[in-house]
Coordinates of C-alpha atoms (C1' of nucleotides) in Angstrom, one line a residue:
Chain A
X30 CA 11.6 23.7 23.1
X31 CA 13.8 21.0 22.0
X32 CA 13.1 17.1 21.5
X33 CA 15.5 14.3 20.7
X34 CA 14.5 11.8 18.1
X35 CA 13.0 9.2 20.4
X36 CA 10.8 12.1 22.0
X37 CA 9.5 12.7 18.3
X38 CA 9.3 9.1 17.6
X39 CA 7.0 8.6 20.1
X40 CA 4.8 11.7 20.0
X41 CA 4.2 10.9 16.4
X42 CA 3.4 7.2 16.9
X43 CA 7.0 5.8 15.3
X44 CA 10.2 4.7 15.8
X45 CA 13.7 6.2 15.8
X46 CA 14.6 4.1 13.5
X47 CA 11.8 4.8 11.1
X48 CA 12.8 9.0 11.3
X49 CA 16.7 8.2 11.0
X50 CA 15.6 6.3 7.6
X51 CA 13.4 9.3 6.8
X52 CA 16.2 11.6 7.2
X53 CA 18.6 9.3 5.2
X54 CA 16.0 9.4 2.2
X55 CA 16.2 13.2 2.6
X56 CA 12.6 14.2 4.1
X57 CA 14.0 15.7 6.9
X58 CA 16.7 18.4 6.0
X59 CA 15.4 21.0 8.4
X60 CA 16.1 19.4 11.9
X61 CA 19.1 20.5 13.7
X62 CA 22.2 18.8 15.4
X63 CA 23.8 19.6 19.0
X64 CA 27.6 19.7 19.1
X65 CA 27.6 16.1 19.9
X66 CA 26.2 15.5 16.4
X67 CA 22.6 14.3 17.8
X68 CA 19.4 15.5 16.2
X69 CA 17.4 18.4 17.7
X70 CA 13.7 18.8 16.5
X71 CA 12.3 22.4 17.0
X72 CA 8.7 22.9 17.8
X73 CA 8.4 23.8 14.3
X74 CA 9.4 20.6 12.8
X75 CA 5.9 18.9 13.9
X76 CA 4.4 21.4 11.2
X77 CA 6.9 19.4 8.5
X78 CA 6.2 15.9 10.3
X79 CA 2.3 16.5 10.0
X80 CA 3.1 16.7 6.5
X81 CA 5.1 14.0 6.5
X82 CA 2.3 11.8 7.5
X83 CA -0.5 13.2 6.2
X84 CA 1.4 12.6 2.6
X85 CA 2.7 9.1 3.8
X86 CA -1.1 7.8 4.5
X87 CA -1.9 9.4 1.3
X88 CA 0.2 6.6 0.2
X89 CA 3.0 8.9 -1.2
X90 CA 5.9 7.0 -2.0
X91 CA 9.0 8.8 0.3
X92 CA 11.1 10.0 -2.5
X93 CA 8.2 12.2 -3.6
X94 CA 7.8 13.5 0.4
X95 CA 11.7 14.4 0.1
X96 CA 11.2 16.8 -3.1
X97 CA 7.8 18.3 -1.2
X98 CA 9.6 18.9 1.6
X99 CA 12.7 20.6 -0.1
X100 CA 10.3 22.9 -2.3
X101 CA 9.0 23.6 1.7
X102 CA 12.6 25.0 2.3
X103 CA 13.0 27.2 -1.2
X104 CA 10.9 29.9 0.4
X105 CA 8.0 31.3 -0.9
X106 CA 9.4 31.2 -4.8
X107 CA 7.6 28.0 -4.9
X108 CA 4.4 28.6 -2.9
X109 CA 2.4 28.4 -6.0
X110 CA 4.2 24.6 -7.4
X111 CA 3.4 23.7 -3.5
X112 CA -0.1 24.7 -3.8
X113 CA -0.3 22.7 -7.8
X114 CA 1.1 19.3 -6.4
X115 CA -1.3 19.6 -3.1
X116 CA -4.1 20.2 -5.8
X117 CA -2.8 17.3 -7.5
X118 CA -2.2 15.0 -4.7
X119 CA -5.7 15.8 -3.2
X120 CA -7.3 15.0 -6.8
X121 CA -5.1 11.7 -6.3
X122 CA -6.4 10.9 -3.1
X123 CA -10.5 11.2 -3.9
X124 CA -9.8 8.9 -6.8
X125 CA -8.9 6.2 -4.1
X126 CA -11.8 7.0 -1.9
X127 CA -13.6 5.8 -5.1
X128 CA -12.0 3.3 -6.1
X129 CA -12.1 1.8 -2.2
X130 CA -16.1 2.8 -1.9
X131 CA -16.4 0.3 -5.1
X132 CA -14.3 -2.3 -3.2
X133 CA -16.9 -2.4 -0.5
X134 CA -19.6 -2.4 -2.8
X135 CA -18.6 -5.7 -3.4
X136 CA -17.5 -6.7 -0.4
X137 CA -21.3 -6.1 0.8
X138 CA -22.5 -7.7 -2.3
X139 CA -20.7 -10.8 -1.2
X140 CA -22.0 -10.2 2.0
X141 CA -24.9 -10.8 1.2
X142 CA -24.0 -13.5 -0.9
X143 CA -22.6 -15.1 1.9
X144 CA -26.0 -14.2 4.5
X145 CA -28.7 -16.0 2.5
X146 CA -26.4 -18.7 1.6
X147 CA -25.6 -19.3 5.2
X148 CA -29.3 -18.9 5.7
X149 CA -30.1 -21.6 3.3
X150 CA -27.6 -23.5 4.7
X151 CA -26.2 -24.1 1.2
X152 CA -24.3 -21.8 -1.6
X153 CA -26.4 -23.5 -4.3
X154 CA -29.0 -20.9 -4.3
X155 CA -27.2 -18.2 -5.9
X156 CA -26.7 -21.1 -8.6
X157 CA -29.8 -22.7 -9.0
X158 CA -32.3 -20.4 -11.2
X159 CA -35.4 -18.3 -10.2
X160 CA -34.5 -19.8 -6.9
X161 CA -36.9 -17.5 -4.4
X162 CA -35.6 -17.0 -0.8
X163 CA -36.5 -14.3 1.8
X164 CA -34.0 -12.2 3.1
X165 CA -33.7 -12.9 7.1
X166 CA -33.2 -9.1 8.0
X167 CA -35.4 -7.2 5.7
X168 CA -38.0 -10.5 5.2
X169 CA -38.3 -9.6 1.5
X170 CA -38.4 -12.0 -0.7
X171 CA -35.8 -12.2 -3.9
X172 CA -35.5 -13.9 -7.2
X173 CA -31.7 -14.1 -8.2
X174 CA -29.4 -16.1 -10.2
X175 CA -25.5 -15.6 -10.2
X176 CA -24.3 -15.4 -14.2
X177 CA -20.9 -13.7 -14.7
X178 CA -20.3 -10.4 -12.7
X179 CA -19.3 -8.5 -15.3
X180 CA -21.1 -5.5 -13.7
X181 CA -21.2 -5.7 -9.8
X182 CA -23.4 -3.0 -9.5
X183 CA -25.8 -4.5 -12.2
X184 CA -26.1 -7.4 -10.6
X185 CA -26.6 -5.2 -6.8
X186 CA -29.7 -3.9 -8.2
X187 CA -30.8 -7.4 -9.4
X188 CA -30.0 -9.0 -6.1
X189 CA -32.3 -6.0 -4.5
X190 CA -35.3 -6.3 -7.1
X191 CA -38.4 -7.9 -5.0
X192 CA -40.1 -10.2 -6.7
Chain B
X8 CA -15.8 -21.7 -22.4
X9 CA -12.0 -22.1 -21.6
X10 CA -9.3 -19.4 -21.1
X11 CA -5.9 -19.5 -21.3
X12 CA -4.1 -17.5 -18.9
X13 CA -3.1 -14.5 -21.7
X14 CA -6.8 -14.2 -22.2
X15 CA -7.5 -13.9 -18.9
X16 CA -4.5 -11.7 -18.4
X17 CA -6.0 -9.3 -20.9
X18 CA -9.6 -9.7 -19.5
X19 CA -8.3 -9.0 -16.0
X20 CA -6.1 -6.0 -17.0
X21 CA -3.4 -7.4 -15.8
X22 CA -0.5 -10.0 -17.0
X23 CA 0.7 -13.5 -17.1
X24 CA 3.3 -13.3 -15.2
X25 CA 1.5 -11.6 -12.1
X26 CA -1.1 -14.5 -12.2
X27 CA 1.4 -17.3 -12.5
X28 CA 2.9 -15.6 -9.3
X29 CA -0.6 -16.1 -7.5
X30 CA -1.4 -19.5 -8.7
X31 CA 2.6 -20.2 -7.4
X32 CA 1.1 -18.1 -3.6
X33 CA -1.7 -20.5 -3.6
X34 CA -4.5 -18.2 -4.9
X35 CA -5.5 -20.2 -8.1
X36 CA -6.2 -23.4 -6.5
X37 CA -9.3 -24.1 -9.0
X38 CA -7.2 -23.2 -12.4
X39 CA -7.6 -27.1 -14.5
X40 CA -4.9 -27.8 -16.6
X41 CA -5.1 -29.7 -20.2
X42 CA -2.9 -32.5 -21.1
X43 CA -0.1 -30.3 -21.9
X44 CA 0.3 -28.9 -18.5
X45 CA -1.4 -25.4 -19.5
X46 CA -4.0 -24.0 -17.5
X47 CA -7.5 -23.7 -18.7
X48 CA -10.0 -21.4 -17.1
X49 CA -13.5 -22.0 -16.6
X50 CA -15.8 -19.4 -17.2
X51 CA -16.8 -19.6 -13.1
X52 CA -12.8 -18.8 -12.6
X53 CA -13.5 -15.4 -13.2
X54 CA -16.0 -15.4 -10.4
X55 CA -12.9 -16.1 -7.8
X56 CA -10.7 -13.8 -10.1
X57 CA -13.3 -10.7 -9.0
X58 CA -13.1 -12.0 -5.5
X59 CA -8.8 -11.8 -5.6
X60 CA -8.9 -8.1 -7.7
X61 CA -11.5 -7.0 -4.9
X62 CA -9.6 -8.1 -1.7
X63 CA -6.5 -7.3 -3.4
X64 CA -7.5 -3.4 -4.5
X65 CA -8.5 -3.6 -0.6
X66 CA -5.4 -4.0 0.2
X67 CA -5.3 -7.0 1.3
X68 CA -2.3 -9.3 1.6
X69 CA -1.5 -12.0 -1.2
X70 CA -1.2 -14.9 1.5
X71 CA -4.5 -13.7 2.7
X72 CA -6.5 -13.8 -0.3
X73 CA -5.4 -17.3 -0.5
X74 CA -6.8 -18.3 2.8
X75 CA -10.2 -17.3 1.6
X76 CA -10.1 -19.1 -1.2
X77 CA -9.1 -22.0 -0.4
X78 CA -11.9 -21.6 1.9
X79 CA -14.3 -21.1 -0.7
X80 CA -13.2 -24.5 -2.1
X81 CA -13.9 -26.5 1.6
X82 CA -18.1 -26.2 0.6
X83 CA -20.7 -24.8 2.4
X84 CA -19.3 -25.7 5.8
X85 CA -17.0 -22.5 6.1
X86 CA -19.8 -19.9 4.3
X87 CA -20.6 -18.9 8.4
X88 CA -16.2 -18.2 8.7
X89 CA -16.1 -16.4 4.5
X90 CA -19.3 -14.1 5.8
X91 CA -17.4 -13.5 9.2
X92 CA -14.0 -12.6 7.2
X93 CA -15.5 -10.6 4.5
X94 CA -17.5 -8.6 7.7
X95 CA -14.2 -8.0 8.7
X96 CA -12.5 -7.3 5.9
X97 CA -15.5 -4.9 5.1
X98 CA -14.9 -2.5 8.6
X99 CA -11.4 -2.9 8.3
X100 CA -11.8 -1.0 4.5
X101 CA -14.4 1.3 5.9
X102 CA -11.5 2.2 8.5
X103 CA -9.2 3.4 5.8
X104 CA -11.7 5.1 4.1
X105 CA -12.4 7.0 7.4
X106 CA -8.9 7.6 7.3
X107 CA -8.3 9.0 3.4
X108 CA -11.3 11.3 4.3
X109 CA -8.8 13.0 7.4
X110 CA -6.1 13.1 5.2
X111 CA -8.0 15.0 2.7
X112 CA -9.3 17.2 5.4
X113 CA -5.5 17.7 6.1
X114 CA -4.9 18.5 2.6
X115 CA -7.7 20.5 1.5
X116 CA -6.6 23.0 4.9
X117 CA -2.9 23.3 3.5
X118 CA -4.5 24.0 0.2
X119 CA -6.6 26.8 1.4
X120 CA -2.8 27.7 3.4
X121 CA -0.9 27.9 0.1
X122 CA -3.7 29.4 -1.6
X123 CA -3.9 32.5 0.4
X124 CA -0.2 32.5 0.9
X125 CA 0.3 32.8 -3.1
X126 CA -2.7 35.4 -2.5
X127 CA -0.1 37.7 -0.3
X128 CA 2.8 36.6 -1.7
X129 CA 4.3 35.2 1.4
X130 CA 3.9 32.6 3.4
X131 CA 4.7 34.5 6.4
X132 CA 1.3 35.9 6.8
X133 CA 0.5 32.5 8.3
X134 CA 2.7 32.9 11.3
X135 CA 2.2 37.1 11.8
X136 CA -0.1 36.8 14.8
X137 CA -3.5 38.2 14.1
X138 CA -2.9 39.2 10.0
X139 CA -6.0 39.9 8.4
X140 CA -6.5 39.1 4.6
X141 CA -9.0 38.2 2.6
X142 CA -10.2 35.2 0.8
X143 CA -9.9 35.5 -2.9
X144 CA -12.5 33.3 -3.9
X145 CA -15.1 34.0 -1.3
X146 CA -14.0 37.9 -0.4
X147 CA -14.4 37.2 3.0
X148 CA -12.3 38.9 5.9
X149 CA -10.4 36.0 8.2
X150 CA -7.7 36.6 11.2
X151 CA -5.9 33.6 12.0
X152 CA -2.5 32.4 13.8
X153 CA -0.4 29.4 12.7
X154 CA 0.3 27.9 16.1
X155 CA 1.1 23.8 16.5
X156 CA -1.0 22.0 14.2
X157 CA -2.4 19.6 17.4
X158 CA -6.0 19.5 16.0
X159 CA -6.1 20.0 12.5
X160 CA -9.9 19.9 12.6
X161 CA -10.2 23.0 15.1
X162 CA -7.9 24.4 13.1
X163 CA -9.5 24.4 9.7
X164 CA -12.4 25.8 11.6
X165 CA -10.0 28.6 13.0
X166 CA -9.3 29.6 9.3
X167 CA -12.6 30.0 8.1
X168 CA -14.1 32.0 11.4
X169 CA -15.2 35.1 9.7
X170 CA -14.3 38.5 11.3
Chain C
dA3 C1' 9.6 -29.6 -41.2
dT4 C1' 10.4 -25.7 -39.4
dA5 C1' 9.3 -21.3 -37.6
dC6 C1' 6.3 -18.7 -34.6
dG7 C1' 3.8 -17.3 -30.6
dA8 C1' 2.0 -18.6 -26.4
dC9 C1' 2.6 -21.4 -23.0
dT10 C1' 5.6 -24.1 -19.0
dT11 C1' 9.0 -24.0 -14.9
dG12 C1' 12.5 -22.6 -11.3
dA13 C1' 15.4 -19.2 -10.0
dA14 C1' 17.2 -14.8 -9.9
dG15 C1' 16.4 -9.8 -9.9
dT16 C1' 14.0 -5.5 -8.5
dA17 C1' 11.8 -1.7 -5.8
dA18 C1' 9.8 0.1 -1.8
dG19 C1' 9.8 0.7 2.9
dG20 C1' 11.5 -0.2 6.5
dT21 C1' 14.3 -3.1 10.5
dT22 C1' 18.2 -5.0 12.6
dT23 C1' 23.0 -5.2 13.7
dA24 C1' 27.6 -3.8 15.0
dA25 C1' 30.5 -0.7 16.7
dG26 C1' 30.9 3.3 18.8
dT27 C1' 29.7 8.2 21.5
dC28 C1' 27.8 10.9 25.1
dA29 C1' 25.6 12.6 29.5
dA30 C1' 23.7 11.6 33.7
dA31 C1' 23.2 8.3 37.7
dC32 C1' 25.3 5.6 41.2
Chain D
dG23 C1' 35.0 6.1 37.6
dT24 C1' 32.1 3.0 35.6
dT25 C1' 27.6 1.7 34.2
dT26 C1' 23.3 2.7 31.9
dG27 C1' 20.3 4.3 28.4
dA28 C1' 19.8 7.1 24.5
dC29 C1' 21.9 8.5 20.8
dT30 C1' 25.3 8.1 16.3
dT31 C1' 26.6 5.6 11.7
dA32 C1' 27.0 2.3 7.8
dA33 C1' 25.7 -1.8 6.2
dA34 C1' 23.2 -5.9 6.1
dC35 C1' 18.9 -7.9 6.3
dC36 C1' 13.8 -8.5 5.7
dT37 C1' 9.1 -8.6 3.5
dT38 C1' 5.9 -7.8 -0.1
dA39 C1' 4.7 -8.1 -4.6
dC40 C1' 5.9 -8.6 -8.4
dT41 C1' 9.2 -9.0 -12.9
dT42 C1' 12.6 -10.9 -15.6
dC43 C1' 15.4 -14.6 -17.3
dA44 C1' 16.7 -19.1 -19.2
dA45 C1' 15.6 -23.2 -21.0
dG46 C1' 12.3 -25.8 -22.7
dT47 C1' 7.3 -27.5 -24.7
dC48 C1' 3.2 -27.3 -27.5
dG49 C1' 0.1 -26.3 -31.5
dT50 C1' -0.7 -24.1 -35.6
dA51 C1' 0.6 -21.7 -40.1
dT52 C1' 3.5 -21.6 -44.0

DNA sequence: ATACGACTTGAAGTAAGGTTTAAGTCAAAC
DNA sequence: GTTTGACTTAAACCTTACTTCAAGTCGTAT
């Protein structure tokens, strides 16, 4: 089978004017033109467009798609550098996952910051010391007070300590 | 204890001029100055200076982060609309966390692709319906046809269905 | 007193990743 | 046969998030 661009553009959730930029910026070398000079994707190409986007959500930047894609078409010479910058990438890719799980460690710290205080009707606990308030979900009581957060997850595991 | 902004540059791993650009976008509406113009931060600064490198590491947009905290700065009347936004703000990162993990499952199956294609020395044994070849780490026996990629999922379990 | 480093501003420049526009081609429908 | 919709290109434009520049100020050390 054979699709135009606005077939693919659709099927994998873009634009035709998002693919012709991707094929300007060289990530697309291996689709094929009719006579009339318009581009003809092969069933094959949704192999190299799944790579494409897998790399693109990654948060690849496009140039460094391109060279991928290019070592894709140097046959299996390269199968083994393929296989090194996946490795790579991958190893890239869990180091966000932990640097995003911190993020919302915090973000539920505040959270909570934000529960009692709305509880309380006032942000001045977290400032005012030894302050004791009970937590409206759990109903455990805390002892808290907000210093610099120089380490978020110190300051978790303070926030959590019963009295 | 006051701060100048190169101290807090430092402290923030970051640099002057990047904070001068958020104080200009409306994000350092609490900075004081001293007589000469120069900002001094306070020592609670740093507290909203966590809150910007959190929302900002979560990807969150400049003009954004400066909604919030000029929220912040409105008292205790908005803490109901900050918990609301950070509840948000806190799905919307568990979202793209969801996400990284199905681009690593994406990854992690090419990996295994190029690692038994540098195995055979070829990457045609991939698309050879019904090869056989075994797994160099694990030894074991698979059978396995590269068709369209539709469910990547169904097909990493495809790969690993032992013989 | 003058040199130095750190600060101030507005404005221009940069890079990434598209998006839009203008001018034109092509194949099928009416 | 001409209109319609999808395609083609190059080039201009846009947004985000800085980064750099130019010109000037301030406080301290020599």
């Amino acid at each position: 089978m054979k699709y135009s661009i606005g077939e693919v553009a659709e099927r994998m959730g873009t634009n035709t004017s998002t693919l012709r930029y991707y094929d300007k910026q060289g990530l697309l070398p291996f689709v094929d033109r009719n006579a009339a000079g318009r581009r003809e994707f092969k069933d094959n190409d949704f192999n190299f467009l799944e790579v494409i986007n897998c790399l693109k959500k990654s948060g690849v930047p496009v140039k460094d798609i391109g060279k991928f894609i290019n070592l894709c078409l140097q046959g299996d010479e390269t199968l083994r550098e393929r296989y090194d910058y996946l490795d790579q990438e991958e190893r890239v890719l869990e180091e966000k996952v932990t640097e995003m799980q911190k993020q919302l460690d915090f973000l539920r710290f505040k959270k909570w910051y934000y529960k009692t205080s709305v509880e309380a009707g006032t942000e001045d606990i977290h400032f005012t010391k030894g302050t004791k308030f009970v937590d409206p979900e759990t109903h455990q009581q805390y002892r808290y007070e907000l210093k610099n957060t120089k380490d978020i997850h110190q300051l978790i595991n303070l926030a959590v300590d019963e009295i």
